[in-house]
GROMACS .gro file of C-alpha atoms in nm:
model
  236
    1SER     CA    1   1.962  -0.004  -0.533
    2ILE     CA    2   1.905  -0.162  -0.873
    3ARG     CA    3   1.782  -0.480  -0.702
    4ILE     CA    4   1.543  -0.279  -0.485
    5LEU     CA    5   1.410  -0.098  -0.794
    6ASN     CA    6   1.352  -0.425  -0.974
    7MET     CA    7   1.177  -0.564  -0.667
    8ASP     CA    8   0.951  -0.259  -0.649
    9GLU     CA    9   0.860  -0.303  -1.017
   10LYS     CA   10   0.780  -0.670  -0.960
   11LEU     CA   11   0.569  -0.587  -0.654
   12SER     CA   12   0.388  -0.318  -0.850
   13LYS     CA   13   0.306  -0.568  -1.127
   14VAL     CA   14   0.186  -0.820  -0.869
   15TYR     CA   15  -0.043  -0.559  -0.712
   16GLU     CA   16  -0.178  -0.470  -1.056
   17GLU     CA   17  -0.247  -0.836  -1.135
   18VAL     CA   18  -0.418  -0.881  -0.798
   19ALA     CA   19  -0.635  -0.575  -0.862
   20THR     CA   20  -0.724  -0.707  -1.209
   21LEU     CA   21  -0.817  -1.048  -1.067
   22LYS     CA   22  -1.035  -0.881  -0.803
   23MET     CA   23  -1.218  -0.684  -1.070
   24GLN     CA   24  -1.268  -0.997  -1.282
   25ASN     CA   25  -1.393  -1.194  -0.982
   26SER     CA   26  -1.624  -0.909  -0.886
   27ALA     CA   27  -1.777  -0.906  -1.236
   28LEU     CA   28  -1.802  -1.286  -1.229
   29ASN     CA   29  -1.971  -1.277  -0.888
   30GLU     CA   30  -2.221  -1.022  -1.017
   31GLU     CA   31  -2.303  -1.250  -1.313
   32ILE     CA   32  -2.342  -1.548  -1.077
   33ASN     CA   33  -2.573  -1.347  -0.850
   34GLU     CA   34  -2.784  -1.232  -1.147
   35LEU     CA   35  -2.811  -1.590  -1.272
   36HIS     CA   36  -2.906  -1.709  -0.924
   37LEU     CA   37  -3.182  -1.446  -0.898
   38LEU     CA   38  -3.309  -1.542  -1.243
   39LEU     CA   39  -3.326  -1.909  -1.145
   40LEU     CA   40  -3.514  -1.819  -0.828
   41GLU     CA   41  -3.760  -1.612  -1.032
   42LEU     CA   42  -3.817  -1.889  -1.285
   43GLY     CA   43  -3.849  -2.156  -1.017
   44ASP     CA   44  -3.905  -2.526  -1.068
   45PRO     CA   45  -4.136  -2.582  -1.369
   46ASP     CA   46  -4.302  -2.873  -1.188
   47GLU     CA   47  -4.352  -2.676  -0.866
   48LYS     CA   48  -4.692  -2.520  -0.807
   49PRO     CA   49  -4.673  -2.141  -0.829
   50HIS     CA   50  -4.770  -1.931  -0.529
   51PRO     CA   51  -5.120  -1.784  -0.574
   52LYS     CA   52  -5.109  -1.429  -0.700
   53MET     CA   53  -5.321  -1.169  -0.871
   54ILE     CA   54  -5.114  -0.869  -0.975
   55LEU     CA   55  -5.121  -0.598  -1.240
   56ARG     CA   56  -4.806  -0.614  -1.452
   57GLY     CA   57  -4.799  -0.333  -1.705
   58ASP     CA   58  -5.139  -0.344  -1.873
   59THR     CA   59  -5.203  -0.713  -1.792
   60TRP     CA   60  -5.361  -0.871  -1.485
   61ILE     CA   61  -5.179  -1.196  -1.395
   62VAL     CA   62  -5.393  -1.450  -1.207
   63GLU     CA   63  -5.176  -1.752  -1.129
   64GLY     CA   64  -5.167  -2.058  -0.907
   65HIS     CA   65  -5.510  -2.029  -0.747
   66GLU     CA   66  -5.688  -2.344  -0.637
   67LYS     CA   67  -6.032  -2.408  -0.498
   68THR     CA   68  -6.156  -2.118  -0.289
   69GLU     CA   69  -6.478  -2.058  -0.100
   70HIS     CA   70  -6.539  -1.730  -0.280
   71GLN     CA   71  -6.501  -1.636  -0.643
   72LEU     CA   72  -6.206  -1.425  -0.751
   73VAL     CA   73  -6.295  -1.095  -0.914
   74VAL     CA   74  -6.061  -0.922  -1.161
   75SER     CA   75  -6.167  -0.559  -1.199
   76CYS     CA   76  -6.012  -0.421  -1.515
   77SER     CA   77  -6.061  -0.162  -1.786
   78LYS     CA   78  -6.080  -0.193  -2.164
   79GLU     CA   79  -5.712  -0.100  -2.187
   80GLU     CA   80  -5.613  -0.396  -1.967
   81ASN     CA   81  -5.573  -0.766  -2.049
   82VAL     CA   82  -5.609  -1.072  -1.826
   83GLU     CA   83  -5.388  -1.383  -1.813
   84ILE     CA   84  -5.513  -1.676  -1.603
   85VAL     CA   85  -5.240  -1.939  -1.558
   86LYS     CA   86  -5.216  -2.273  -1.374
   87CYS     CA   87  -5.539  -2.243  -1.178
   88ASP     CA   88  -5.706  -2.568  -1.067
   89GLY     CA   89  -6.039  -2.613  -0.896
   90GLY     CA   90  -5.957  -2.967  -0.782
   91ASP     CA   91  -6.270  -3.177  -0.728
   92GLU     CA   92  -6.509  -2.887  -0.786
   93TYR     CA   93  -6.516  -2.583  -1.012
   94PHE     CA   94  -6.429  -2.247  -0.871
   95CYS     CA   95  -6.510  -1.917  -1.038
   96ILE     CA   96  -6.302  -1.626  -1.166
   97ARG     CA   97  -6.507  -1.325  -1.274
   98ILE     CA   98  -6.370  -1.060  -1.512
   99GLN     CA   99  -6.550  -0.726  -1.498
  100PRO     CA  100  -6.655  -0.487  -1.636
  101ILE     CA  101  -6.452  -0.481  -1.964
  102ALA     CA  102  -6.128  -0.652  -2.065
  103GLY     CA  103  -5.921  -0.606  -2.380
  104LYS     CA  104  -5.793  -0.964  -2.425
  105VAL     CA  105  -5.816  -1.275  -2.209
  106LEU     CA  106  -5.572  -1.569  -2.207
  107VAL     CA  107  -5.643  -1.884  -2.004
  108GLU     CA  108  -5.350  -2.128  -1.998
  109ASN     CA  109  -5.291  -2.465  -1.827
  110CYS     CA  110  -5.609  -2.451  -1.617
  111LYS     CA  111  -5.849  -2.720  -1.494
  112LYS     CA  112  -6.189  -2.725  -1.323
  113LEU     CA  113  -6.241  -2.355  -1.370
  114LYS     CA  114  -6.544  -2.139  -1.440
  115ILE     CA  115  -6.468  -1.805  -1.603
  116VAL     CA  116  -6.738  -1.540  -1.624
  117ALA     CA  117  -6.656  -1.240  -1.843
  118ASP     CA  118  -6.891  -0.946  -1.872
  119CYS     CA  119  -6.736  -0.813  -2.194
  120VAL     CA  120  -6.415  -0.877  -2.391
  121LEU     CA  121  -6.329  -0.632  -2.667
  122TYR     CA  122  -6.085  -0.835  -2.879
  123GLU     CA  123  -6.032  -1.207  -2.810
  124ILE     CA  124  -6.041  -1.491  -2.562
  125VAL     CA  125  -5.783  -1.770  -2.598
  126LEU     CA  126  -5.793  -2.097  -2.401
  127PHE     CA  127  -5.467  -2.294  -2.432
  128ASN     CA  128  -5.403  -2.641  -2.291
  129CYS     CA  129  -5.709  -2.636  -2.064
  130GLU     CA  130  -5.940  -2.912  -1.941
  131ASP     CA  131  -6.286  -2.903  -1.783
  132VAL     CA  132  -6.330  -2.528  -1.815
  133VAL     CA  133  -6.662  -2.345  -1.839
  134LEU     CA  134  -6.658  -2.007  -2.015
  135VAL     CA  135  -6.956  -1.775  -1.970
  136ILE     CA  136  -6.973  -1.458  -2.181
  137GLY     CA  137  -7.233  -1.207  -2.066
  138GLY     CA  138  -7.173  -0.946  -2.335
  139GLU     CA  139  -6.956  -0.891  -2.640
  140SER     CA  140  -6.671  -1.122  -2.746
  141PRO     CA  141  -6.554  -1.088  -3.109
  142PHE     CA  142  -6.328  -1.397  -3.123
  143ILE     CA  143  -6.276  -1.715  -2.919
  144GLU     CA  144  -5.997  -1.969  -2.974
  145LEU     CA  145  -5.968  -2.311  -2.808
  146ASN     CA  146  -5.617  -2.448  -2.857
  147ASN     CA  147  -5.532  -2.799  -2.734
  148CYS     CA  148  -5.835  -2.807  -2.502
  149LYS     CA  149  -6.084  -3.074  -2.402
  150GLY     CA  150  -6.400  -3.069  -2.200
  151VAL     CA  151  -6.489  -2.702  -2.252
  152GLY     CA  152  -6.838  -2.562  -2.196
  153LEU     CA  153  -6.929  -2.237  -2.370
  154LEU     CA  154  -7.232  -2.034  -2.263
  155LEU     CA  155  -7.264  -1.736  -2.496
  156SER     CA  156  -7.496  -1.439  -2.489
  157HIS     CA  157  -7.663  -1.303  -2.802
  158GLU     CA  158  -7.399  -1.027  -2.828
  159SER     CA  159  -7.112  -1.277  -2.834
  160MET     CA  160  -7.254  -1.489  -3.118
  161ASP     CA  161  -7.130  -1.266  -3.401
  162GLY     CA  162  -6.760  -1.361  -3.391
  163PRO     CA  163  -6.605  -1.695  -3.491
  164ILE     CA  164  -6.503  -1.968  -3.249
  165GLU     CA  165  -6.186  -2.139  -3.365
  166LEU     CA  166  -6.084  -2.490  -3.260
  167VAL     CA  167  -5.722  -2.605  -3.288
  168GLN     CA  168  -5.665  -2.968  -3.185
  169SER     CA  169  -5.954  -2.946  -2.939
  170GLY     CA  170  -6.265  -3.148  -2.871
  171GLY     CA  171  -6.530  -3.242  -2.622
  172VAL     CA  172  -6.679  -2.893  -2.652
  173VAL     CA  173  -7.037  -2.808  -2.559
  174LEU     CA  174  -7.202  -2.486  -2.674
  175THR     CA  175  -7.521  -2.345  -2.528
  176SER     CA  176  -7.690  -2.014  -2.600
  177PRO     CA  177  -8.036  -1.858  -2.575
  178VAL     CA  178  -8.009  -1.792  -2.949
  179ILE     CA  179  -7.984  -2.166  -3.020
  180SER     CA  180  -8.301  -2.230  -2.822
  181ARG     CA  181  -8.494  -1.954  -2.997
  182GLU     CA  182  -8.388  -2.083  -3.337
  183LYS     CA  183  -8.500  -2.434  -3.234
  184LEU     CA  184  -8.158  -2.582  -3.304
  185ALA     CA  185  -7.996  -2.844  -3.085
  186HIS     CA  186  -7.958  -2.693  -2.740
  187LYS     CA  187  -7.622  -2.867  -2.701
  188MET     CA  188  -7.379  -2.929  -2.983
  189VAL     CA  189  -7.086  -3.157  -2.914
  190CYS     CA  190  -6.761  -3.201  -3.106
  191THR     CA  191  -6.548  -3.503  -3.008
  192PRO     CA  192  -6.170  -3.530  -3.063
  193GLU     CA  193  -6.229  -3.795  -3.331
  194GLU     CA  194  -6.410  -3.537  -3.543
  195LEU     CA  195  -6.105  -3.309  -3.557
  196GLU     CA  196  -5.786  -3.398  -3.741
  197SER     CA  197  -5.459  -3.266  -3.604
  198GLY     CA  198  -5.407  -2.904  -3.703
  199ASP     CA  199  -5.751  -2.853  -3.855
  200ARG     CA  200  -5.944  -2.537  -3.784
  201LEU     CA  201  -6.317  -2.491  -3.808
  202TRP     CA  202  -6.422  -2.133  -3.857
  203PHE     CA  203  -6.795  -2.099  -3.913
  204CYS     CA  204  -7.049  -2.369  -3.855
  205GLU     CA  205  -7.364  -2.483  -4.031
  206LEU     CA  206  -7.394  -2.838  -3.900
  207PRO     CA  207  -7.522  -2.866  -3.541
  208SER     CA  208  -7.315  -3.183  -3.501
  209PHE     CA  209  -7.006  -2.960  -3.486
  210VAL     CA  210  -6.935  -2.701  -3.227
  211GLN     CA  211  -6.795  -2.425  -3.436
  212MET     CA  212  -6.914  -2.118  -3.497
  213SER     CA  213  -7.039  -1.806  -3.613
  214PHE     CA  214  -7.409  -1.744  -3.606
  215TRP     CA  215  -7.494  -1.572  -3.935
  216ASN     CA  216  -7.846  -1.479  -4.042
  217GLY     CA  217  -7.996  -1.750  -3.826
  218LYS     CA  218  -7.755  -2.024  -3.941
  219TRP     CA  219  -7.423  -2.174  -3.843
  220PHE     CA  220  -7.142  -2.174  -4.099
  221THR     CA  221  -6.817  -2.370  -4.121
  222ARG     CA  222  -6.494  -2.347  -4.318
  223PRO     CA  223  -6.222  -2.598  -4.225
  224THR     CA  224  -5.860  -2.513  -4.298
  225SER     CA  225  -5.531  -2.689  -4.231
  226ASN     CA  226  -5.310  -2.383  -4.198
  227VAL     CA  227  -5.215  -2.323  -3.835
  228ASP     CA  228  -5.050  -1.990  -3.783
  229ASN     CA  229  -4.783  -1.948  -3.519
  230GLN     CA  230  -4.925  -1.700  -3.271
  231SER     CA  231  -4.785  -1.564  -2.949
  232LEU     CA  232  -5.007  -1.658  -2.659
  233SER     CA  233  -4.867  -1.397  -2.422
  234PHE     CA  234  -5.000  -1.044  -2.446
  235GLY     CA  235  -4.690  -0.887  -2.295
  236SER     CA  236  -4.692  -0.572  -2.095
   0.00000   0.00000   0.00000
C-alpha cells in the first residue's frame, strides 16, 4: 500500500508538470500568434502597400495609390488630418484633392503627385517626395519641405502669409498671383547646390531663392542651421 501511495504521488506530480507545461506552451503559442499577426500587419517594407483611404481616429490615411483615371477626393473637417503615403503617379501626375478644410497634411514618400488643398489650418509637411505639385486654394499658415526635390508650389494670396521652410530640399518652383502683381520673377528656383545640409531658410527677400514669407510686398529670409527633431506622424 505504501508503494501504491508513492506511485499515486508521483503520478500526481507528473500530471501537475504536464498541466504546467501545457499552460506555458499555451502562453508561448499566444505570443507567437501575436507576433505573427504583427508581422503580417507590418508587411514587407519593400512591398507596395495595397491602395487604401481610411479614417483612423482623426486622421485620413491615403496610401499606396497609383495612377488613376479620376482624382481622389478626401472630404474632411477642420478637426481631421490627412496623411498621404507611398502614392506614385508613374509616368503622369494624378491628383488628390483635400476639401473643404483640413487640420494638418503630411505627404510622405510620394512621386508624380498633384495635391490640391482648399484650406489647411495648421501646416503642410512634404517628406522625402519627388516631382510633387502642391496647390493651395485658401489658407495655409506653414509649409515644410523636408528632403524633397522637384516640388512645384502654387499659392493663393491667403496662403502667402506663413513661412515656407526648406530642409535639405531643392529644385523648388514657386508661383503665385501675388508675385505677378508685384512684378517679381514669376518663377523662383532654388537648386540643391544653393542649400547646405541641414540649413533652413525661413523668410525670403531674394527672388533667386524659393523661400518664403511675403511681408509688406517683399520676400524675407533668415537661414539657420538648427534642425529640430520633429515627429512626422500626427497620430490618432
